[in-house]
Coordinates of C-alpha atoms and ligand atoms in Angstrom, one line a residue:
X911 CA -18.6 -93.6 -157.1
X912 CA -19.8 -93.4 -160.8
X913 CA -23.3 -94.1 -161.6
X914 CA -25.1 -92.5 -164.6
X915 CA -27.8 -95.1 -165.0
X916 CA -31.1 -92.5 -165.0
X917 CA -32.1 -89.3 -165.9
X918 CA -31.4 -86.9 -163.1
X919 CA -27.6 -87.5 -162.8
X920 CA -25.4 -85.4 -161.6
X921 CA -24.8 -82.4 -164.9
X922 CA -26.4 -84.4 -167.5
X923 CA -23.2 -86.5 -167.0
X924 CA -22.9 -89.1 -163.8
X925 CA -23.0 -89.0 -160.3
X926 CA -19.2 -89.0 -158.7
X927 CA -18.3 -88.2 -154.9
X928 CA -19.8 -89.3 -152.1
X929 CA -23.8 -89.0 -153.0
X930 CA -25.7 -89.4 -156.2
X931 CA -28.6 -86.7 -156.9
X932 CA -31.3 -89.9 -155.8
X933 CA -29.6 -89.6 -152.4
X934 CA -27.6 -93.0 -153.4
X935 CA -24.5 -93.1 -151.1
X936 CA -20.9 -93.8 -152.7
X937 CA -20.7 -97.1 -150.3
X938 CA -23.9 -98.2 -152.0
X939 CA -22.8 -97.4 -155.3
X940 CA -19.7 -99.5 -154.8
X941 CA -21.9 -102.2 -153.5
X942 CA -24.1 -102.2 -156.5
X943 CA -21.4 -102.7 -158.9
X944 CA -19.8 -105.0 -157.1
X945 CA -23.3 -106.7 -156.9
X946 CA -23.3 -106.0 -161.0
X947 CA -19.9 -107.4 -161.6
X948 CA -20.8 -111.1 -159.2
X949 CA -24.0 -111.5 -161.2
X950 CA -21.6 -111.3 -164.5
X951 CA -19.2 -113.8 -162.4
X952 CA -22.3 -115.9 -161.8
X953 CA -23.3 -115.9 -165.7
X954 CA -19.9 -117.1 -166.6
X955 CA -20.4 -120.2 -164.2
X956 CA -23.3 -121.0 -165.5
X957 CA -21.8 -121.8 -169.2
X958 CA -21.2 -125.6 -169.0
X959 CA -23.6 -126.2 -166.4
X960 CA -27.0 -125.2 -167.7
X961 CA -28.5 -128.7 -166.0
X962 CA -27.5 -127.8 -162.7
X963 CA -29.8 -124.2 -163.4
X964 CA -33.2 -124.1 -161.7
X965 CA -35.5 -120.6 -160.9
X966 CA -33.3 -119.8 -157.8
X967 CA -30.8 -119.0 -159.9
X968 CA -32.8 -117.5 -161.9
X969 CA -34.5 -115.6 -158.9
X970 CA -31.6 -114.4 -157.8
X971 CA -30.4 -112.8 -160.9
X972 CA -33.7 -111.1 -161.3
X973 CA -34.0 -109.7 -158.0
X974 CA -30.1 -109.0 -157.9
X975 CA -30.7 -106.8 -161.2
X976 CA -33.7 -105.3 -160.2
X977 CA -32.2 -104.3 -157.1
X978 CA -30.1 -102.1 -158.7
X979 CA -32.3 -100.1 -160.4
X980 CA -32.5 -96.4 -159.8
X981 CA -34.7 -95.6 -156.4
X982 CA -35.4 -99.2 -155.2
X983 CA -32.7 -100.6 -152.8
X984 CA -30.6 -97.9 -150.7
X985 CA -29.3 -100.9 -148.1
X986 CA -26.0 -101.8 -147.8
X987 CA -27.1 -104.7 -145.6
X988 CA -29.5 -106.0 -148.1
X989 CA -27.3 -105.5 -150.9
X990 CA -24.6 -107.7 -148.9
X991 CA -26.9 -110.7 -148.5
X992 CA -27.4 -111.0 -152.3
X993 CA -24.2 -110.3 -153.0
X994 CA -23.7 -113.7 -150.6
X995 CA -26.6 -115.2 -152.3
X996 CA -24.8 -114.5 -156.1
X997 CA -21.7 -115.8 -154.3
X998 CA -23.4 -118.8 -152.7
X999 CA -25.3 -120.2 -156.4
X1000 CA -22.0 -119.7 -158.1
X1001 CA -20.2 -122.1 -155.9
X1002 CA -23.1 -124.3 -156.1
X1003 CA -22.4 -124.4 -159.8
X1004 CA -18.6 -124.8 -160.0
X1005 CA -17.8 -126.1 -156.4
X1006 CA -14.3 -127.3 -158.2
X1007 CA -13.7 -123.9 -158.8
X1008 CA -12.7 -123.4 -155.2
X1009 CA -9.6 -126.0 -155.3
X1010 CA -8.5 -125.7 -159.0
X1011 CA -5.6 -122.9 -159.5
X1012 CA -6.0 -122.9 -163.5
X1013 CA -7.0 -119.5 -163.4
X1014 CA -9.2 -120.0 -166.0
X1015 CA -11.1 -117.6 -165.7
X1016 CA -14.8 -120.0 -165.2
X1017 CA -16.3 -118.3 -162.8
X1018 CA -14.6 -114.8 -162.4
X1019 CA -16.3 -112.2 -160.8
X1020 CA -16.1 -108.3 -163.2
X1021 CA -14.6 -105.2 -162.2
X1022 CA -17.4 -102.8 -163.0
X1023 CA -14.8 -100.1 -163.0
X1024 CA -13.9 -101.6 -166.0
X1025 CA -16.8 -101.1 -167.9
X1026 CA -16.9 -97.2 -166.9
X1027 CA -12.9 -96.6 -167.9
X1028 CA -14.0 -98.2 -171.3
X1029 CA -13.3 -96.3 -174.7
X1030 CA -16.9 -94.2 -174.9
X1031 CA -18.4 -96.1 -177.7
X1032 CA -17.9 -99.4 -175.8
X1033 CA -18.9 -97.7 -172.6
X1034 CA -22.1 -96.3 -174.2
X1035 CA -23.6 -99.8 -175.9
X1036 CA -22.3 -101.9 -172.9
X1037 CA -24.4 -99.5 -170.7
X1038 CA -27.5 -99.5 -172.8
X1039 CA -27.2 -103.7 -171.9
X1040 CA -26.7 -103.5 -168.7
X1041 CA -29.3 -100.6 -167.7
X1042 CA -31.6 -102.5 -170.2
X1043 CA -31.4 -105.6 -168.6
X1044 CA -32.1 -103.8 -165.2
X1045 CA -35.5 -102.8 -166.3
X1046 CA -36.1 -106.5 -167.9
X1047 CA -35.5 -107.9 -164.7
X1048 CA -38.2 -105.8 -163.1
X1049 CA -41.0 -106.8 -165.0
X1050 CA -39.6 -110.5 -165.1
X1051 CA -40.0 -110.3 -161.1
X1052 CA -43.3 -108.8 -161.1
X1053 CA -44.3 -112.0 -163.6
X1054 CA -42.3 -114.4 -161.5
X1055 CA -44.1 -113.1 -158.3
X1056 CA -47.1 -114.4 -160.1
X1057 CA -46.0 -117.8 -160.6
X1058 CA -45.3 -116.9 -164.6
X1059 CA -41.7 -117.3 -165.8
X1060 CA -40.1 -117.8 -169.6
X1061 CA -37.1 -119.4 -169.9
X1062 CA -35.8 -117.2 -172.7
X1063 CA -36.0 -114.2 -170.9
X1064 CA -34.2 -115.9 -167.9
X1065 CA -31.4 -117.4 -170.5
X1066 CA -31.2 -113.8 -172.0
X1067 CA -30.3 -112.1 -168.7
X1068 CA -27.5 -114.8 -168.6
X1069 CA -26.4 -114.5 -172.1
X1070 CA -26.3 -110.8 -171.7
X1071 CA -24.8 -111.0 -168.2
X1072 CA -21.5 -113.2 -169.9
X1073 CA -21.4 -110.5 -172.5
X1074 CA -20.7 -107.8 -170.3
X1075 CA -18.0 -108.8 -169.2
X1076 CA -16.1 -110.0 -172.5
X1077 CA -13.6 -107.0 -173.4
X1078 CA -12.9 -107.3 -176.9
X1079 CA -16.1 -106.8 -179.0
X1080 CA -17.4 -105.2 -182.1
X1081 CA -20.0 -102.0 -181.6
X1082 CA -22.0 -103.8 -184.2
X1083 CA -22.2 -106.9 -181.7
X1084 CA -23.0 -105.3 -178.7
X1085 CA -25.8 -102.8 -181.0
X1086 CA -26.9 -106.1 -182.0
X1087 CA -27.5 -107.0 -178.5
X1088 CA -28.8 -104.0 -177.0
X1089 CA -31.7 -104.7 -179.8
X1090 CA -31.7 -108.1 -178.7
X1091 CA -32.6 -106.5 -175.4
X1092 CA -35.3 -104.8 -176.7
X1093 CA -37.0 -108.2 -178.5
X1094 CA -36.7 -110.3 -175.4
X1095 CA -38.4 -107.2 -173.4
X1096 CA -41.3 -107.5 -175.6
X1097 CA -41.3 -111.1 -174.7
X1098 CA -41.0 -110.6 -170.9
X1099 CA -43.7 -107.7 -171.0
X1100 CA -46.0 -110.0 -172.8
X1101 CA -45.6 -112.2 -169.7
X1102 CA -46.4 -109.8 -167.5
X1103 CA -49.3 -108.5 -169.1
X1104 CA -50.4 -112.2 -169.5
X1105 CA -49.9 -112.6 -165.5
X1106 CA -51.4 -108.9 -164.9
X1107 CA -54.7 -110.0 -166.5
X1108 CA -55.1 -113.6 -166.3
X1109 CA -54.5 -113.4 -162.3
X1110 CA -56.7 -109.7 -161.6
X1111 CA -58.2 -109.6 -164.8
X1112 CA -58.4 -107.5 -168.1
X1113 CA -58.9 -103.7 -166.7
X1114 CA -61.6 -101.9 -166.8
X1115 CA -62.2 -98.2 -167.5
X1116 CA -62.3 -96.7 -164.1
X1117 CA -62.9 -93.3 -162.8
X1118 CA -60.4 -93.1 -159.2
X1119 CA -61.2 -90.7 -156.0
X1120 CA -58.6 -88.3 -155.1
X1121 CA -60.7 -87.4 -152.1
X1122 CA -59.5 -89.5 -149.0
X1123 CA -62.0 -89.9 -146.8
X1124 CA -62.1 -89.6 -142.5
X1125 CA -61.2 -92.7 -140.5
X1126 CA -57.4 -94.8 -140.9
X1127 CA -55.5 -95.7 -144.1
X1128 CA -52.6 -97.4 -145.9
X1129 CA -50.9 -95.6 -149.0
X1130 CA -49.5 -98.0 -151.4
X1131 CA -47.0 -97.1 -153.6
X1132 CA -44.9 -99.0 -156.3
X1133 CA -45.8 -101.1 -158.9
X1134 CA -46.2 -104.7 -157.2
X1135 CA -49.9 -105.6 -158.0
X1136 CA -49.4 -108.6 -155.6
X1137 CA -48.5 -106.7 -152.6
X1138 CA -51.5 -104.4 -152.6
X1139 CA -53.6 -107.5 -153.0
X1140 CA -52.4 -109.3 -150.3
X1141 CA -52.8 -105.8 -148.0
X1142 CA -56.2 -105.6 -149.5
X1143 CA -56.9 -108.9 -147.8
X1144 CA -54.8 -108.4 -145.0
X1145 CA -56.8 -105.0 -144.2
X1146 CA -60.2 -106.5 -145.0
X1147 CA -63.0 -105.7 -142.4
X1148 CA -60.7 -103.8 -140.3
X1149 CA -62.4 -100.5 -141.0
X1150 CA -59.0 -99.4 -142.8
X1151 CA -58.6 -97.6 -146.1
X1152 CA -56.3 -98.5 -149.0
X1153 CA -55.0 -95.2 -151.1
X1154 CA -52.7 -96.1 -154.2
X1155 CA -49.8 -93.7 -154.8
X1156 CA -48.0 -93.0 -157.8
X1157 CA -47.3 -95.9 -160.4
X1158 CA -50.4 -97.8 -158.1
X1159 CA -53.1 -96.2 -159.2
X1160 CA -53.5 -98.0 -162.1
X1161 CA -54.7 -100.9 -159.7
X1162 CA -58.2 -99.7 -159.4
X1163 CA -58.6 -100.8 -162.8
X1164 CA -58.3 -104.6 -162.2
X1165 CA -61.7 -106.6 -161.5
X1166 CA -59.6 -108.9 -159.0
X1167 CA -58.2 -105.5 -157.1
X1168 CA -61.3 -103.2 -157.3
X1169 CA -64.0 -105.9 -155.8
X1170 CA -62.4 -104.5 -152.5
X1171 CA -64.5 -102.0 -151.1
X1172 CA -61.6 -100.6 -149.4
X1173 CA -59.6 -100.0 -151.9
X1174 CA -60.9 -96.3 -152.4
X1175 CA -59.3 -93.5 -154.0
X1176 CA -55.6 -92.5 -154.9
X1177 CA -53.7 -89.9 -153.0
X1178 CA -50.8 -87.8 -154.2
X1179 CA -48.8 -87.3 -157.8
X1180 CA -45.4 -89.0 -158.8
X1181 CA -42.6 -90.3 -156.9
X1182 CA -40.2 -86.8 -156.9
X1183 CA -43.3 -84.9 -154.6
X1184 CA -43.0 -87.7 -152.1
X1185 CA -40.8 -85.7 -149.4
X1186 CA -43.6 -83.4 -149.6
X1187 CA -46.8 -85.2 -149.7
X1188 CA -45.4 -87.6 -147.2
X1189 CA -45.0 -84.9 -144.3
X1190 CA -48.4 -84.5 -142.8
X1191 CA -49.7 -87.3 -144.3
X1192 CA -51.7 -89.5 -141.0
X1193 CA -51.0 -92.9 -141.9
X1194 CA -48.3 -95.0 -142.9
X1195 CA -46.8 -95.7 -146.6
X1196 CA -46.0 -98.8 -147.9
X1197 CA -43.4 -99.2 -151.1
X1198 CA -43.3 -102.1 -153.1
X1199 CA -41.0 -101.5 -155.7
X1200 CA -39.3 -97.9 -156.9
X1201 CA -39.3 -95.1 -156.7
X1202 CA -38.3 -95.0 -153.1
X1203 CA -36.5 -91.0 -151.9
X1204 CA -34.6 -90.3 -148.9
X1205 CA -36.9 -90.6 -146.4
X1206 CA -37.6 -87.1 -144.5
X1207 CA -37.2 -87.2 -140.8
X1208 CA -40.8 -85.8 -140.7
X1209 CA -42.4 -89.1 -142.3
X1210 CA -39.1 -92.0 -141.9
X1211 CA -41.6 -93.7 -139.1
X1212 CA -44.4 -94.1 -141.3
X1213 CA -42.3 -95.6 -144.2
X1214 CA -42.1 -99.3 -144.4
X1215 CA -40.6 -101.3 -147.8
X1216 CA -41.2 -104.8 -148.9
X1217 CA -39.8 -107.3 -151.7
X1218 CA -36.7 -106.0 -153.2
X1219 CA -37.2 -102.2 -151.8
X1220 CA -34.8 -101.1 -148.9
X1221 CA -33.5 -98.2 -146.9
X1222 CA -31.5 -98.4 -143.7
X1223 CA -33.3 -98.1 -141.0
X1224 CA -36.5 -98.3 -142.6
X1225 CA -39.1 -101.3 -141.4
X1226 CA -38.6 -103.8 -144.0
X1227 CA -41.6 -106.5 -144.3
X1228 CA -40.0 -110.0 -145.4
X1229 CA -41.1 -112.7 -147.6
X1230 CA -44.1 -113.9 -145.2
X1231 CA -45.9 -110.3 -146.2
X1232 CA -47.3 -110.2 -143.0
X1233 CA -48.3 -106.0 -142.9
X1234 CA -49.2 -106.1 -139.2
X1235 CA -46.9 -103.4 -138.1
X1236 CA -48.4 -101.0 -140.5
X1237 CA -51.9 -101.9 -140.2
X1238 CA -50.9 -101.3 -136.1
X1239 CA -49.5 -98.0 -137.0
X1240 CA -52.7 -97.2 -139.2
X1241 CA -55.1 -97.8 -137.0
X1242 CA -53.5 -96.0 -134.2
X1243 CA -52.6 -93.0 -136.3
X1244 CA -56.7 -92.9 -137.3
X1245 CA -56.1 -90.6 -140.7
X1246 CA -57.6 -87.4 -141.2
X1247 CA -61.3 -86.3 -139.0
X1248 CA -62.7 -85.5 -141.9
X1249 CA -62.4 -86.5 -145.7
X1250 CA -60.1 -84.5 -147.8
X1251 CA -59.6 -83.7 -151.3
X1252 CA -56.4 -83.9 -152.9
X1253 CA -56.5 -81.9 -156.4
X1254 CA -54.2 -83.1 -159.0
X1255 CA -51.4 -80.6 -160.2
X1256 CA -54.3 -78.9 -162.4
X1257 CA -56.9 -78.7 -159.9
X1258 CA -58.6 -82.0 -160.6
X1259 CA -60.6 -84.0 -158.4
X1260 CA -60.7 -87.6 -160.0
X1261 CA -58.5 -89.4 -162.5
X1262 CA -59.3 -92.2 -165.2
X1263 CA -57.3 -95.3 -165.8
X1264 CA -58.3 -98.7 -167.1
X1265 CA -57.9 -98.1 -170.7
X1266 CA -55.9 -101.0 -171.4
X1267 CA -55.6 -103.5 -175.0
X1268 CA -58.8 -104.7 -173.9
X1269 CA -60.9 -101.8 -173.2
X1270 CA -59.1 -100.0 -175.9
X1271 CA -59.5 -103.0 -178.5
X1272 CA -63.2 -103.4 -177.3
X1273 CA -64.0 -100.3 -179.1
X1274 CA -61.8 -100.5 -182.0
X1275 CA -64.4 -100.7 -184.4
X1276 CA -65.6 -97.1 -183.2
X1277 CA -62.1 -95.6 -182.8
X1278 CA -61.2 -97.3 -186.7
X1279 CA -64.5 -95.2 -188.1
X1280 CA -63.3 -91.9 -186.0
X1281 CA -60.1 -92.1 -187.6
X1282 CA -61.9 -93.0 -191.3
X1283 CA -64.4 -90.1 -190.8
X1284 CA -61.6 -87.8 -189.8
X1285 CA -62.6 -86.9 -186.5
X1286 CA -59.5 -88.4 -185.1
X1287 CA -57.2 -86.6 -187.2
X1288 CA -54.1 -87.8 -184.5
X1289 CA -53.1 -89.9 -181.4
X1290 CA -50.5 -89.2 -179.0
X1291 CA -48.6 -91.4 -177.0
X1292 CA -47.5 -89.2 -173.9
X1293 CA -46.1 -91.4 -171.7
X1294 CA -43.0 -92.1 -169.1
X1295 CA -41.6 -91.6 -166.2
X1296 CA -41.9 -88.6 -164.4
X1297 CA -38.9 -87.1 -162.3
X1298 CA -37.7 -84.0 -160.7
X1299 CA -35.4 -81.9 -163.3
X1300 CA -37.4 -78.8 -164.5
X1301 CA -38.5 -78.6 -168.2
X1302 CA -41.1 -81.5 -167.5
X1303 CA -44.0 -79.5 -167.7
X1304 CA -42.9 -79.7 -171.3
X1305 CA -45.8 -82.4 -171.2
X1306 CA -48.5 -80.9 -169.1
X1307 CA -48.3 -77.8 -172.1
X1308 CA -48.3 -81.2 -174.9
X1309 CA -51.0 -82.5 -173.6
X1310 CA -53.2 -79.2 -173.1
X1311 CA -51.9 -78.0 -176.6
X1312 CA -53.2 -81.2 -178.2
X1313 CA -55.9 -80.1 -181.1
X1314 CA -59.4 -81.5 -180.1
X1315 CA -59.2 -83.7 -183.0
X1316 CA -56.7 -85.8 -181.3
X1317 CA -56.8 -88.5 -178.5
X1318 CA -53.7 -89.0 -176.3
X1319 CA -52.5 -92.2 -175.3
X1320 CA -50.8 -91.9 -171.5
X1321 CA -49.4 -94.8 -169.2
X1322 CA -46.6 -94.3 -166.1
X1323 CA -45.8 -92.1 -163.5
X1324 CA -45.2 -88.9 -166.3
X1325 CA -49.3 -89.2 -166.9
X1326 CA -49.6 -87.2 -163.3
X1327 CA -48.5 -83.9 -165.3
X1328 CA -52.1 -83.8 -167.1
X1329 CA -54.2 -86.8 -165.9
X1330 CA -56.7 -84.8 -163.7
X1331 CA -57.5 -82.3 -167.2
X1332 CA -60.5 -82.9 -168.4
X1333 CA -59.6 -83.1 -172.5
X1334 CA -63.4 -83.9 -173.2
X1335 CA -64.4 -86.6 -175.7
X1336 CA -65.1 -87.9 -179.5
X1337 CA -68.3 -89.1 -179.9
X1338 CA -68.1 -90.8 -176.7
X1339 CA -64.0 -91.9 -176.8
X1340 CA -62.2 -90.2 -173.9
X1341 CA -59.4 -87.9 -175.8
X1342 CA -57.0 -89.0 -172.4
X1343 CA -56.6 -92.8 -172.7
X1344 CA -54.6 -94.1 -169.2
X1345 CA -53.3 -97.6 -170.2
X1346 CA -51.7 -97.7 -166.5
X1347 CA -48.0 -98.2 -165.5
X1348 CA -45.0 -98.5 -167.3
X1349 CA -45.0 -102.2 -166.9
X1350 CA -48.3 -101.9 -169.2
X1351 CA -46.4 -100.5 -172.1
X1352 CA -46.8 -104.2 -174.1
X1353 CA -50.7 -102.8 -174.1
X1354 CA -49.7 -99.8 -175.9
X1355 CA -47.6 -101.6 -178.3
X1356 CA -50.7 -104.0 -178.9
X1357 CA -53.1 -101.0 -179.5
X1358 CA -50.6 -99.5 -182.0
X1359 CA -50.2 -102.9 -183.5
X1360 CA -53.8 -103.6 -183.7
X1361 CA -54.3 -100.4 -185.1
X1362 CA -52.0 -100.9 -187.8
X1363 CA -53.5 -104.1 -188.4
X1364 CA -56.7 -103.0 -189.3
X1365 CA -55.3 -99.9 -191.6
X1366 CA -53.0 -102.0 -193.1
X1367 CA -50.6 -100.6 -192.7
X1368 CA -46.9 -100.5 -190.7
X1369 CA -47.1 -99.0 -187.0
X1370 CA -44.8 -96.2 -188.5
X1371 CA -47.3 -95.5 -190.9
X1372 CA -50.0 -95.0 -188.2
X1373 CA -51.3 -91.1 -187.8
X1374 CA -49.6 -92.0 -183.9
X1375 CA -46.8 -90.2 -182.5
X1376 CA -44.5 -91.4 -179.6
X1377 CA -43.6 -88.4 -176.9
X1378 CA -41.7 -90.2 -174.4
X1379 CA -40.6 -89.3 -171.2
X1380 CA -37.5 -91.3 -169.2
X1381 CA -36.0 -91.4 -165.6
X1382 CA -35.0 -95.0 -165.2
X1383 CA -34.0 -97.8 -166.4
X1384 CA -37.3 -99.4 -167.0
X1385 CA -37.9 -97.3 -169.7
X1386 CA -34.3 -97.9 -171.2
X1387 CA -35.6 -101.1 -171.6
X1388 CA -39.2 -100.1 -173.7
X1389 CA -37.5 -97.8 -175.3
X1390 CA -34.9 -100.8 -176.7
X1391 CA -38.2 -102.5 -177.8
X1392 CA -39.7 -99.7 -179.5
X1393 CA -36.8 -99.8 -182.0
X1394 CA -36.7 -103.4 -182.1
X1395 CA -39.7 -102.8 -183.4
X1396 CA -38.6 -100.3 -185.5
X1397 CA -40.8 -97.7 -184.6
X1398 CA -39.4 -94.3 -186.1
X1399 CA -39.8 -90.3 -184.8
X1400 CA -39.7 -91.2 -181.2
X1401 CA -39.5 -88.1 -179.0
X1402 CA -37.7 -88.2 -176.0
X1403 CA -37.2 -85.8 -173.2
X1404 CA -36.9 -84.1 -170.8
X1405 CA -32.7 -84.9 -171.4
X1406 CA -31.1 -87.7 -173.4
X1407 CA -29.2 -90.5 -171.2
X1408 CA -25.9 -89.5 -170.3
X1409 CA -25.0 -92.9 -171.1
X1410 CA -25.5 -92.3 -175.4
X1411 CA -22.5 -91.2 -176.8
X1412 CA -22.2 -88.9 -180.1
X1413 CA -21.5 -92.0 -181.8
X1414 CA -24.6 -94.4 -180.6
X1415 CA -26.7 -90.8 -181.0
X1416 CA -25.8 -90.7 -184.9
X1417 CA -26.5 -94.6 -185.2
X1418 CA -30.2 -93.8 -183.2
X1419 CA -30.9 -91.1 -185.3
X1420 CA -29.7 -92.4 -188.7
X1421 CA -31.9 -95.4 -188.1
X1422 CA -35.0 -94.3 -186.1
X1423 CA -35.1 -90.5 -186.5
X1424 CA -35.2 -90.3 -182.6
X1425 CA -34.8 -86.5 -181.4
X1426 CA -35.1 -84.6 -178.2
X1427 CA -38.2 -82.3 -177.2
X1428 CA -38.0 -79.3 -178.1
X1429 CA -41.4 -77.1 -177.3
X1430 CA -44.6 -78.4 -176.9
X1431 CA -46.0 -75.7 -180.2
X1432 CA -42.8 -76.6 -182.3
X1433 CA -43.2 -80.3 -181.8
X1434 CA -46.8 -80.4 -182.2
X1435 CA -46.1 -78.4 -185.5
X1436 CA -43.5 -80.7 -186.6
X1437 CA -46.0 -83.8 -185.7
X1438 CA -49.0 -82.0 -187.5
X1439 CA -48.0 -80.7 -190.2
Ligands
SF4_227 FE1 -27.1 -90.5 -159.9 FE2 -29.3 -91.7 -161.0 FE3 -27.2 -93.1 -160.4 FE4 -28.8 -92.1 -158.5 S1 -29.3 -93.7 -160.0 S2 -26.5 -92.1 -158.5 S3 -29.2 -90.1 -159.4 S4 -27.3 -91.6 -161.9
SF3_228 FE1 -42.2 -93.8 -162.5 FE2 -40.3 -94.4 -160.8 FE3 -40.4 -94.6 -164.2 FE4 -43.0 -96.8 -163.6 S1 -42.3 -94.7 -160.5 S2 -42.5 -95.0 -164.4 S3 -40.1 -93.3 -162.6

């Protein structure tokens, strides 16, 4: 196998042998490229015969992408029937295919072994595509699953797809379209965000429980909004607790989420302490999208996935989202006798989210004066993925650094490092702003923009620095938007992707000045002046 797709492979360099460090086995790894190189195979069919296109295409390449995106699908099985699906569309499109012997090439399926043995350059900008795309797909499922599609993000995950897999091209084509990546991520986040709010609401700021309290619960994990709601219905009256767990929490936020009494608290920190808070824990778990680990022998009954999540072996609930074998095992496993407290990693006991464009943009007028009056002197945006390699409490020491002066901007799974601190206020604005889960990072980008907007001047110009955390692929894809945008200084850690060569490093730093973390006191220096 060779993967190298996210942040914790294997030496900084890519997973080979038989397992990846996410506990991805080479069989599965095989399978995914294979998956990879079909969806190219699919693209190619496609040219010619846009009419015959409708959203099952579509839905397949989404959820074919997504599925291979770090920490989500682990099933062979699963894996096999969308390779079958791919298979099953593209002969739907060319069905002459099967009897011509032109060879022309139409409809051919890509070696992804191909793309790996490429010349490094090649290999690093083609990979920056494909992993981008990944991410794009992921948030254009989430917005599908709420009945909002665009077709230009669906034609761009085509277009991209059929670019892949064309051997001779310039770097300055394929940088052209990793950018292009970028812009039509901004597009697809915008639908998200559009779905996000006009189905639940805009979100409100909202101070979550990390106590749990006695009786039986469900923990929710994942990012899928529409999953929780429907368990939130499914549970209603039952005299059953829902918990959100890592990029969940957010969810309390949301008018259409938090009417339900029983949606209560959050439990637990980011995906990588999972084998550990999942142990003991007296209830089941529910994942509805990444970041799914091995399962531990000591909690593998109590796991259950959904939607395009899988593990072997693991209960997996289909498309009718019928949760009865959870809610079964919840109420017989009756939670903990009494309530318990769960401290975050610095001793908190309740965490803030909600601050969305909205809520953020509601009080711009007051934030624009702080910043005049020069009580704001700064803003941070601290945000990312969190993960397992060490040197990530790089950004629990930021954030505690941070002058008072400044307010800190915070929004996926990384915000667990430092969301229980109390960081105190200015004149009434939180200095910790929670704008919720990665897939919220088009709220960010409207804040900054909105900002800008009313200074007059460019986002780069803004007193606003960007100190970025990845893992996977998701955040390939902001990232790609961010300097679409052309947002400068961008500070990334806790490792750079395997997948930049030298090369595409010089071109990102000639361009947008992006450099790795160093220490939090010689990168707040730097940033302060
Ligand atoms: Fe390795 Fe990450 Fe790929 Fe898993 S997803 S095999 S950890 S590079
Ligand atoms: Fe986290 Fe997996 Fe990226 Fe959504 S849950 S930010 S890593």
């Amino acid at each position: 196998m060779f993967c190298y797709q996210c942040e914790q492979t294997a030496g900084c360099k890519g997973c080979t042998g038989k397992m990846g460090v996410c506990g991805k086995q080479e069989d599965t790894a095989m399978l995914q490229d294979r998956l990879t190189g079909d969806l190219i195979g699919l693209a190619r069919a496609t040219e010619g015969n846009e009419h015959k296109l409708n959203d099952t295409t579509h839905q397949i390449i989404r959820e074919a992408l997504f599925a291979t995106l770090t920490n989500v699908n682990f099933d062979n099985e699963a894996l096999e029937r969308l390779m079958d699906q791919v298979l099953a569309e593209k002969y739907r499109l060319t069905p002459e295919c099967g009897t011509c012997a032109a060879c022309c090439g139409r409809n051919d399926d890509y070696d992804v072994e191909r793309l790996w043995n490429m010349e490094e350059d090649q290999r690093s900008l083609r990979s920056l595509i494909l992993f981008g795309i990944r991410g794009v797909a992921a948030y254009a499922y989430h917005a599908a699953t709420l009945g909002y599609r665009d077709a230009d993000v669906d034609a761009f995950l085509l277009k991209a797809l059929v670019i892949l897999g064309i051997e001779e091209l310039s770097l300055e084509k394929l940088l052209a379209t990793a950018l292009e990546v970028g812009e039509i991520n901004l597009k697809c986040m915008a639908l998200l965000d559009q779905a996000n709010t006009e189905t639940y609401g805009h979100p409100i700021p909202t101070a979550v429980s990390l106590t749990v309290e006695k009786g039986p619960f469900i923990l929710v994990t994942g990012h899928d909004l529409h999953d929780l709601k429907l368990l939130l219905e499914q549970t209603e009256g039952m005299g059953i607790n829902i918990y959100t767990h890592g990029e969940m929490l957010p969810a309390h936020a949301y008018p259409g989420l938090k009417k339900y009494p029983h949606l209560k608290g959050n439990f637990g920190t980011a995906w990588q302490n999972q084998q550990k808070e999942f142990a003991d824990l007296p209830a089941p778990i529910l994942f509805t999208t990444n970041c799914l680990m091995p399962p531990k022998d000591s909690y593998r009954d109590r796991v259950y996935t959904t939607a395009v999540v899988g593990w072997p072996g693991i209960t997996h609930i289909g498309e009718n989202k019928d949760f009865t074998p959870i809610i079964r095992q919840a109420l017989a496993l009756g939670g903990f006798a009494e309530d318990r407290t769960f401290t975050g990693i610095n001793g908190g006991n309740t965490v803030m989210t909600g601050f969305g464009r909205n809520a953020v943009l509601g009080v711009a007028d007051k934030v624009i004066e702080a910043v005049k009056s020069g009580a704001i002197r700064h803003f941070f945006l601290v945000g990312g993925c969190d993960g397992a390699r060490g040197g990530r409490n790089y950004y629990t020491e930021f954030v505690q650094k941070t002058p008072k002066d400044t307010v800190v901007l915070t929004l996926a799974c990384g915000k667990y490092r430092f969301n229980d601190l109390d960081l105190g206020d200015i004149g009434g604005i939180p200095r910790l702003l929670d704008i919720g889960q990665c897939n919220d990072a088009y709220s960010a980008i409207q804040i900054a923009v909105a900002l800008a907007g009313a200074f007059g001047c460019s986002v780069n110009e803004l007193p606003l620095s960007m100190v970025l955390s990845w893992y996977e692929q998701k955040a390939v894809c902001i990232l790609l938007t961010l300097l679409h945008l052309g947002i400068r200084n961008i500070r990334l850690g806790p490792t750079l992707p395997a997948f930049v060569s030298p090369n595409v490093l010089k071109i990102l730093v000639e361009n947008y000045n992006i450099a790795p973390i160093t220490t939090p006191e010689e990168d707040l220096k730097a940033i302060l002046g």
